[in-house]
Amino acid sequence: MEQQQKATHHISTASLFRELFSYAGPFVIVSLAIPLLQLIDQYTFNRAMIDIAQANIAEFAFQVINFSGQKLVIIPVTLATGLSLAILPALTSSFTNNNIQLLFKQINQALQIVVVLVIPAAVGLASLAYPAYGSLYGLDRINISGPLLAWEASIALFLALITVTSSILQGINQQNYAVISLLAGLLFKVLFNIQFIHMFGAKGAIFATVIATLITVALNIWRMQQAIQFPLKQTIKRMMLVIIFSTIMAIVLWIYKLIVGTFLPYEESRTAATIVLFGGVVIGGGVYLWLAQVSTLLEHIFGNDVVHATLQKISSMRKRVFHRS
């Protein structure tokens, strides 16, 4: 092949390394978004809580927000971003080949996978915050940890979108801008974290993080629109549908907790919290998936083959469970 080639290229090792780091550097920096947000809380949270005379709960609230609660929030984020980023190589190929229509379709799919998975997961986690935290970490100070986890669930969508939109910018050769948008979000967190804690208490740190990540996501999407004139109409329409389904799911979960709470004290018993959590996940997830399937939302996003294959696997697993029982 070397003897038959018609053109030769003399590229130095130094230039190859420069190109490698120009692509990898921004990607690595963006991947540090969560640790950097936590670092800001580490240096400002306790001081701000002391200022508002809540030093007695500062350490516990910090642990809930940045460690135990974060572990629960990151589960749907990891799942959704993993599925979305699988599209990235094909997306980069479409951009390189100037296939704009296919590129738009792939970007829409990447964003909609995040929306269709993370929004209901965040709503479900917020609805089941008390039994979720109580069953996994214990009921000590559940009156503090429960509300904090419920508020923190809202961060999940924006954390997932930061990763996905930054990766999309990398795919369309705009990776340096992803660093600028991340720095803008971090700057907001640095400037306003203490003020938000002074106004809202411990959950003020969560509010500051939500706005900071929202700023980063908004700037990334704006850059996508500027660079390739990407239309958001389809994603917004499907996001509204997901929000409607998630709202219905939240209402069902509220009724479910109201009923089971009469005979299962999930705020007092860890066993009761575990039972309520398991039942809530099954009922809430079932309601959302049924609505998404009936409306053909899943087929439009994941494709008919993927949805049908998944439903067949679920059906076969259910038959095996019933057969064993």
GROMACS .gro file of C-alpha atoms in nm, residues 101-313:
model
  213
  101GLN     CA    1  -2.962   1.629   0.735
  102LEU     CA    2  -2.819   1.310   0.883
  103LEU     CA    3  -2.611   1.520   1.124
  104PHE     CA    4  -2.923   1.699   1.250
  105LYS     CA    5  -3.101   1.367   1.293
  106GLN     CA    6  -2.813   1.223   1.497
  107ILE     CA    7  -2.784   1.532   1.719
  108ASN     CA    8  -3.159   1.524   1.782
  109GLN     CA    9  -3.139   1.158   1.875
  110ALA     CA   10  -2.848   1.216   2.114
  111LEU     CA   11  -3.029   1.501   2.292
  112GLN     CA   12  -3.364   1.319   2.300
  113ILE     CA   13  -3.214   1.004   2.453
  114VAL     CA   14  -3.097   1.219   2.745
  115VAL     CA   15  -3.436   1.390   2.775
  116VAL     CA   16  -3.644   1.073   2.756
  117LEU     CA   17  -3.434   0.893   3.019
  118VAL     CA   18  -3.312   1.159   3.261
  119ILE     CA   19  -3.624   1.376   3.307
  120PRO     CA   20  -3.846   1.089   3.432
  121ALA     CA   21  -3.557   0.951   3.640
  122ALA     CA   22  -3.507   1.293   3.803
  123VAL     CA   23  -3.880   1.337   3.866
  124GLY     CA   24  -3.905   0.985   4.005
  125LEU     CA   25  -3.606   1.039   4.234
  126ALA     CA   26  -3.752   1.367   4.359
  127SER     CA   27  -4.089   1.199   4.423
  128LEU     CA   28  -3.927   0.909   4.609
  129ALA     CA   29  -3.651   1.110   4.778
  130TYR     CA   30  -3.746   1.019   5.136
  131PRO     CA   31  -3.773   0.639   5.085
  132ALA     CA   32  -3.472   0.640   4.848
  133TYR     CA   33  -3.239   0.811   5.092
  134GLY     CA   34  -3.384   0.631   5.393
  135SER     CA   35  -3.351   0.283   5.245
  136LEU     CA   36  -2.997   0.334   5.115
  137TYR     CA   37  -2.835   0.555   5.379
  138GLY     CA   38  -3.058   0.535   5.685
  139LEU     CA   39  -3.325   0.756   5.837
  140ASP     CA   40  -3.097   0.973   6.048
  141ARG     CA   41  -3.196   1.339   5.987
  142ILE     CA   42  -3.426   1.235   5.702
  143ASN     CA   43  -3.609   1.567   5.744
  144ILE     CA   44  -3.290   1.731   5.612
  145SER     CA   45  -3.159   1.473   5.363
  146GLY     CA   46  -3.498   1.399   5.201
  147PRO     CA   47  -3.573   1.755   5.078
  148LEU     CA   48  -3.210   1.809   4.974
  149LEU     CA   49  -3.213   1.494   4.762
  150ALA     CA   50  -3.545   1.595   4.606
  151TRP     CA   51  -3.400   1.931   4.502
  152GLU     CA   52  -3.071   1.779   4.388
  153ALA     CA   53  -3.249   1.545   4.147
  154SER     CA   54  -3.309   1.845   3.921
  155ILE     CA   55  -2.934   1.868   3.854
  156ALA     CA   56  -2.934   1.531   3.672
  157LEU     CA   57  -3.070   1.662   3.341
  158PHE     CA   58  -2.819   1.946   3.314
  159LEU     CA   59  -2.520   1.733   3.410
  160ALA     CA   60  -2.613   1.485   3.138
  161LEU     CA   61  -2.668   1.762   2.883
  162ILE     CA   62  -2.330   1.919   2.963
  163THR     CA   63  -2.154   1.596   2.870
  164VAL     CA   64  -2.362   1.532   2.558
  165THR     CA   65  -2.364   1.888   2.421
  166SER     CA   66  -1.990   1.922   2.484
  167SER     CA   67  -1.930   1.597   2.297
  168ILE     CA   68  -2.148   1.718   2.011
  169LEU     CA   69  -1.939   2.036   1.993
  170GLN     CA   70  -1.631   1.815   1.974
  171GLY     CA   71  -1.793   1.621   1.689
  172ILE     CA   72  -1.851   1.941   1.489
  173ASN     CA   73  -1.500   2.078   1.562
  174GLN     CA   74  -1.614   2.334   1.821
  175GLN     CA   75  -1.456   2.168   2.124
  176ASN     CA   76  -1.275   2.479   2.247
  177TYR     CA   77  -1.604   2.659   2.296
  178ALA     CA   78  -1.719   2.383   2.534
  179VAL     CA   79  -1.441   2.492   2.772
  180ILE     CA   80  -1.553   2.856   2.753
  181SER     CA   81  -1.915   2.766   2.833
  182LEU     CA   82  -1.806   2.547   3.124
  183LEU     CA   83  -1.592   2.829   3.264
  184ALA     CA   84  -1.891   3.065   3.237
  185GLY     CA   85  -2.102   2.826   3.445
  186LEU     CA   86  -1.824   2.780   3.702
  187LEU     CA   87  -1.780   3.157   3.727
  188PHE     CA   88  -2.149   3.194   3.816
  189LYS     CA   89  -2.114   2.924   4.081
  190VAL     CA   90  -1.809   3.096   4.230
  191LEU     CA   91  -1.973   3.440   4.237
  192PHE     CA   92  -2.318   3.347   4.364
  193ASN     CA   93  -2.286   3.024   4.565
  194ILE     CA   94  -2.249   3.200   4.901
  195GLN     CA   95  -2.529   3.446   4.824
  196PHE     CA   96  -2.766   3.164   4.731
  197ILE     CA   97  -2.684   2.976   5.053
  198HIS     CA   98  -2.749   3.295   5.251
  199MET     CA   99  -3.091   3.329   5.085
  200PHE     CA  100  -3.208   2.967   5.070
  201GLY     CA  101  -2.996   2.776   5.321
  202ALA     CA  102  -2.826   2.448   5.225
  203LYS     CA  103  -3.040   2.402   4.915
  204GLY     CA  104  -2.905   2.735   4.785
  205ALA     CA  105  -2.589   2.549   4.683
  206ILE     CA  106  -2.808   2.319   4.471
  207PHE     CA  107  -2.986   2.616   4.311
  208ALA     CA  108  -2.652   2.775   4.224
  209THR     CA  109  -2.535   2.449   4.065
  210VAL     CA  110  -2.857   2.418   3.862
  211ILE     CA  111  -2.819   2.769   3.721
  212ALA     CA  112  -2.446   2.722   3.657
  213THR     CA  113  -2.503   2.401   3.462
  214LEU     CA  114  -2.799   2.558   3.280
  215ILE     CA  115  -2.574   2.843   3.166
  216THR     CA  116  -2.319   2.593   3.031
  217VAL     CA  117  -2.582   2.388   2.847
  218ALA     CA  118  -2.750   2.700   2.702
  219LEU     CA  119  -2.418   2.833   2.571
  220ASN     CA  120  -2.331   2.495   2.418
  221ILE     CA  121  -2.666   2.473   2.239
  222TRP     CA  122  -2.635   2.835   2.122
  223ARG     CA  123  -2.295   2.754   1.974
  224MET     CA  124  -2.439   2.448   1.798
  225GLN     CA  125  -2.705   2.667   1.641
  226GLN     CA  126  -2.450   2.928   1.536
  227ALA     CA  127  -2.203   2.676   1.392
  228ILE     CA  128  -2.438   2.451   1.193
  229GLN     CA  129  -2.780   2.621   1.222
  230PHE     CA  130  -2.912   2.327   1.422
  231PRO     CA  131  -3.293   2.339   1.472
  232LEU     CA  132  -3.424   2.262   1.822
  233LYS     CA  133  -3.794   2.242   1.737
  234GLN     CA  134  -3.821   1.861   1.731
  235THR     CA  135  -3.628   1.813   2.055
  236ILE     CA  136  -3.834   2.078   2.235
  237LYS     CA  137  -4.163   1.920   2.122
  238ARG     CA  138  -4.059   1.577   2.248
  239MET     CA  139  -3.922   1.724   2.568
  240MET     CA  140  -4.264   1.879   2.639
  241LEU     CA  141  -4.422   1.537   2.585
  242VAL     CA  142  -4.172   1.380   2.827
  243ILE     CA  143  -4.249   1.652   3.084
  244ILE     CA  144  -4.623   1.575   3.055
  245PHE     CA  145  -4.565   1.201   3.102
  246SER     CA  146  -4.328   1.267   3.394
  247THR     CA  147  -4.588   1.492   3.558
  248ILE     CA  148  -4.849   1.217   3.531
  249MET     CA  149  -4.598   0.974   3.679
  250ALA     CA  150  -4.529   1.214   3.968
  251ILE     CA  151  -4.902   1.242   4.043
  252VAL     CA  152  -4.934   0.862   4.045
  253LEU     CA  153  -4.635   0.835   4.281
  254TRP     CA  154  -4.784   1.102   4.511
  255ILE     CA  155  -5.109   0.905   4.533
  256TYR     CA  156  -4.911   0.583   4.584
  257LYS     CA  157  -4.711   0.732   4.875
  258LEU     CA  158  -5.030   0.877   5.024
  259ILE     CA  159  -5.192   0.533   5.028
  260VAL     CA  160  -4.898   0.318   5.142
  261GLY     CA  161  -4.790   0.580   5.394
  262THR     CA  162  -5.101   0.501   5.600
  263PHE     CA  163  -4.967   0.155   5.688
  264LEU     CA  164  -4.594   0.173   5.597
  265PRO     CA  165  -4.414   0.447   5.796
  266TYR     CA  166  -4.129   0.493   5.547
  267GLU     CA  167  -3.994   0.798   5.734
  268GLU     CA  168  -3.954   0.592   6.052
  269SER     CA  169  -3.865   0.239   5.935
  270ARG     CA  170  -3.582   0.155   5.695
  271THR     CA  171  -3.755  -0.168   5.593
  272ALA     CA  172  -4.073   0.023   5.512
  273ALA     CA  173  -3.869   0.278   5.313
  274THR     CA  174  -3.714  -0.004   5.108
  275ILE     CA  175  -4.055  -0.157   5.031
  276VAL     CA  176  -4.202   0.181   4.935
  277LEU     CA  177  -3.899   0.260   4.717
  278PHE     CA  178  -3.917  -0.071   4.530
  279GLY     CA  179  -4.291  -0.039   4.474
  280GLY     CA  180  -4.256   0.323   4.365
  281VAL     CA  181  -3.985   0.241   4.110
  282VAL     CA  182  -4.199  -0.037   3.960
  283ILE     CA  183  -4.520   0.168   3.951
  284GLY     CA  184  -4.363   0.498   3.842
  285GLY     CA  185  -4.139   0.336   3.582
  286GLY     CA  186  -4.427   0.126   3.454
  287VAL     CA  187  -4.658   0.426   3.415
  288TYR     CA  188  -4.396   0.630   3.230
  289LEU     CA  189  -4.285   0.348   3.000
  290TRP     CA  190  -4.647   0.262   2.918
  291LEU     CA  191  -4.723   0.624   2.826
  292ALA     CA  192  -4.403   0.651   2.621
  293GLN     CA  193  -4.477   0.325   2.441
  294VAL     CA  194  -4.844   0.398   2.368
  295SER     CA  195  -4.755   0.743   2.232
  296THR     CA  196  -4.480   0.584   2.011
  297LEU     CA  197  -4.229   0.824   2.171
  298LEU     CA  198  -3.979   0.543   2.231
  299GLU     CA  199  -4.005   0.417   1.874
  300HIS     CA  200  -3.940   0.763   1.732
  301ILE     CA  201  -3.626   0.808   1.943
  302PHE     CA  202  -3.474   0.460   1.969
  303GLY     CA  203  -3.621   0.301   1.656
  304ASN     CA  204  -3.873   0.017   1.614
  305ASP     CA  205  -3.616  -0.263   1.621
  306VAL     CA  206  -3.459  -0.156   1.951
  307VAL     CA  207  -3.796  -0.105   2.124
  308HIS     CA  208  -3.942  -0.434   2.003
  309ALA     CA  209  -3.629  -0.629   2.097
  310THR     CA  210  -3.629  -0.472   2.445
  311LEU     CA  211  -3.998  -0.549   2.498
  312GLN     CA  212  -3.941  -0.909   2.392
  313LYS     CA  213  -3.654  -0.946   2.641
   0.00000   0.00000   0.00000
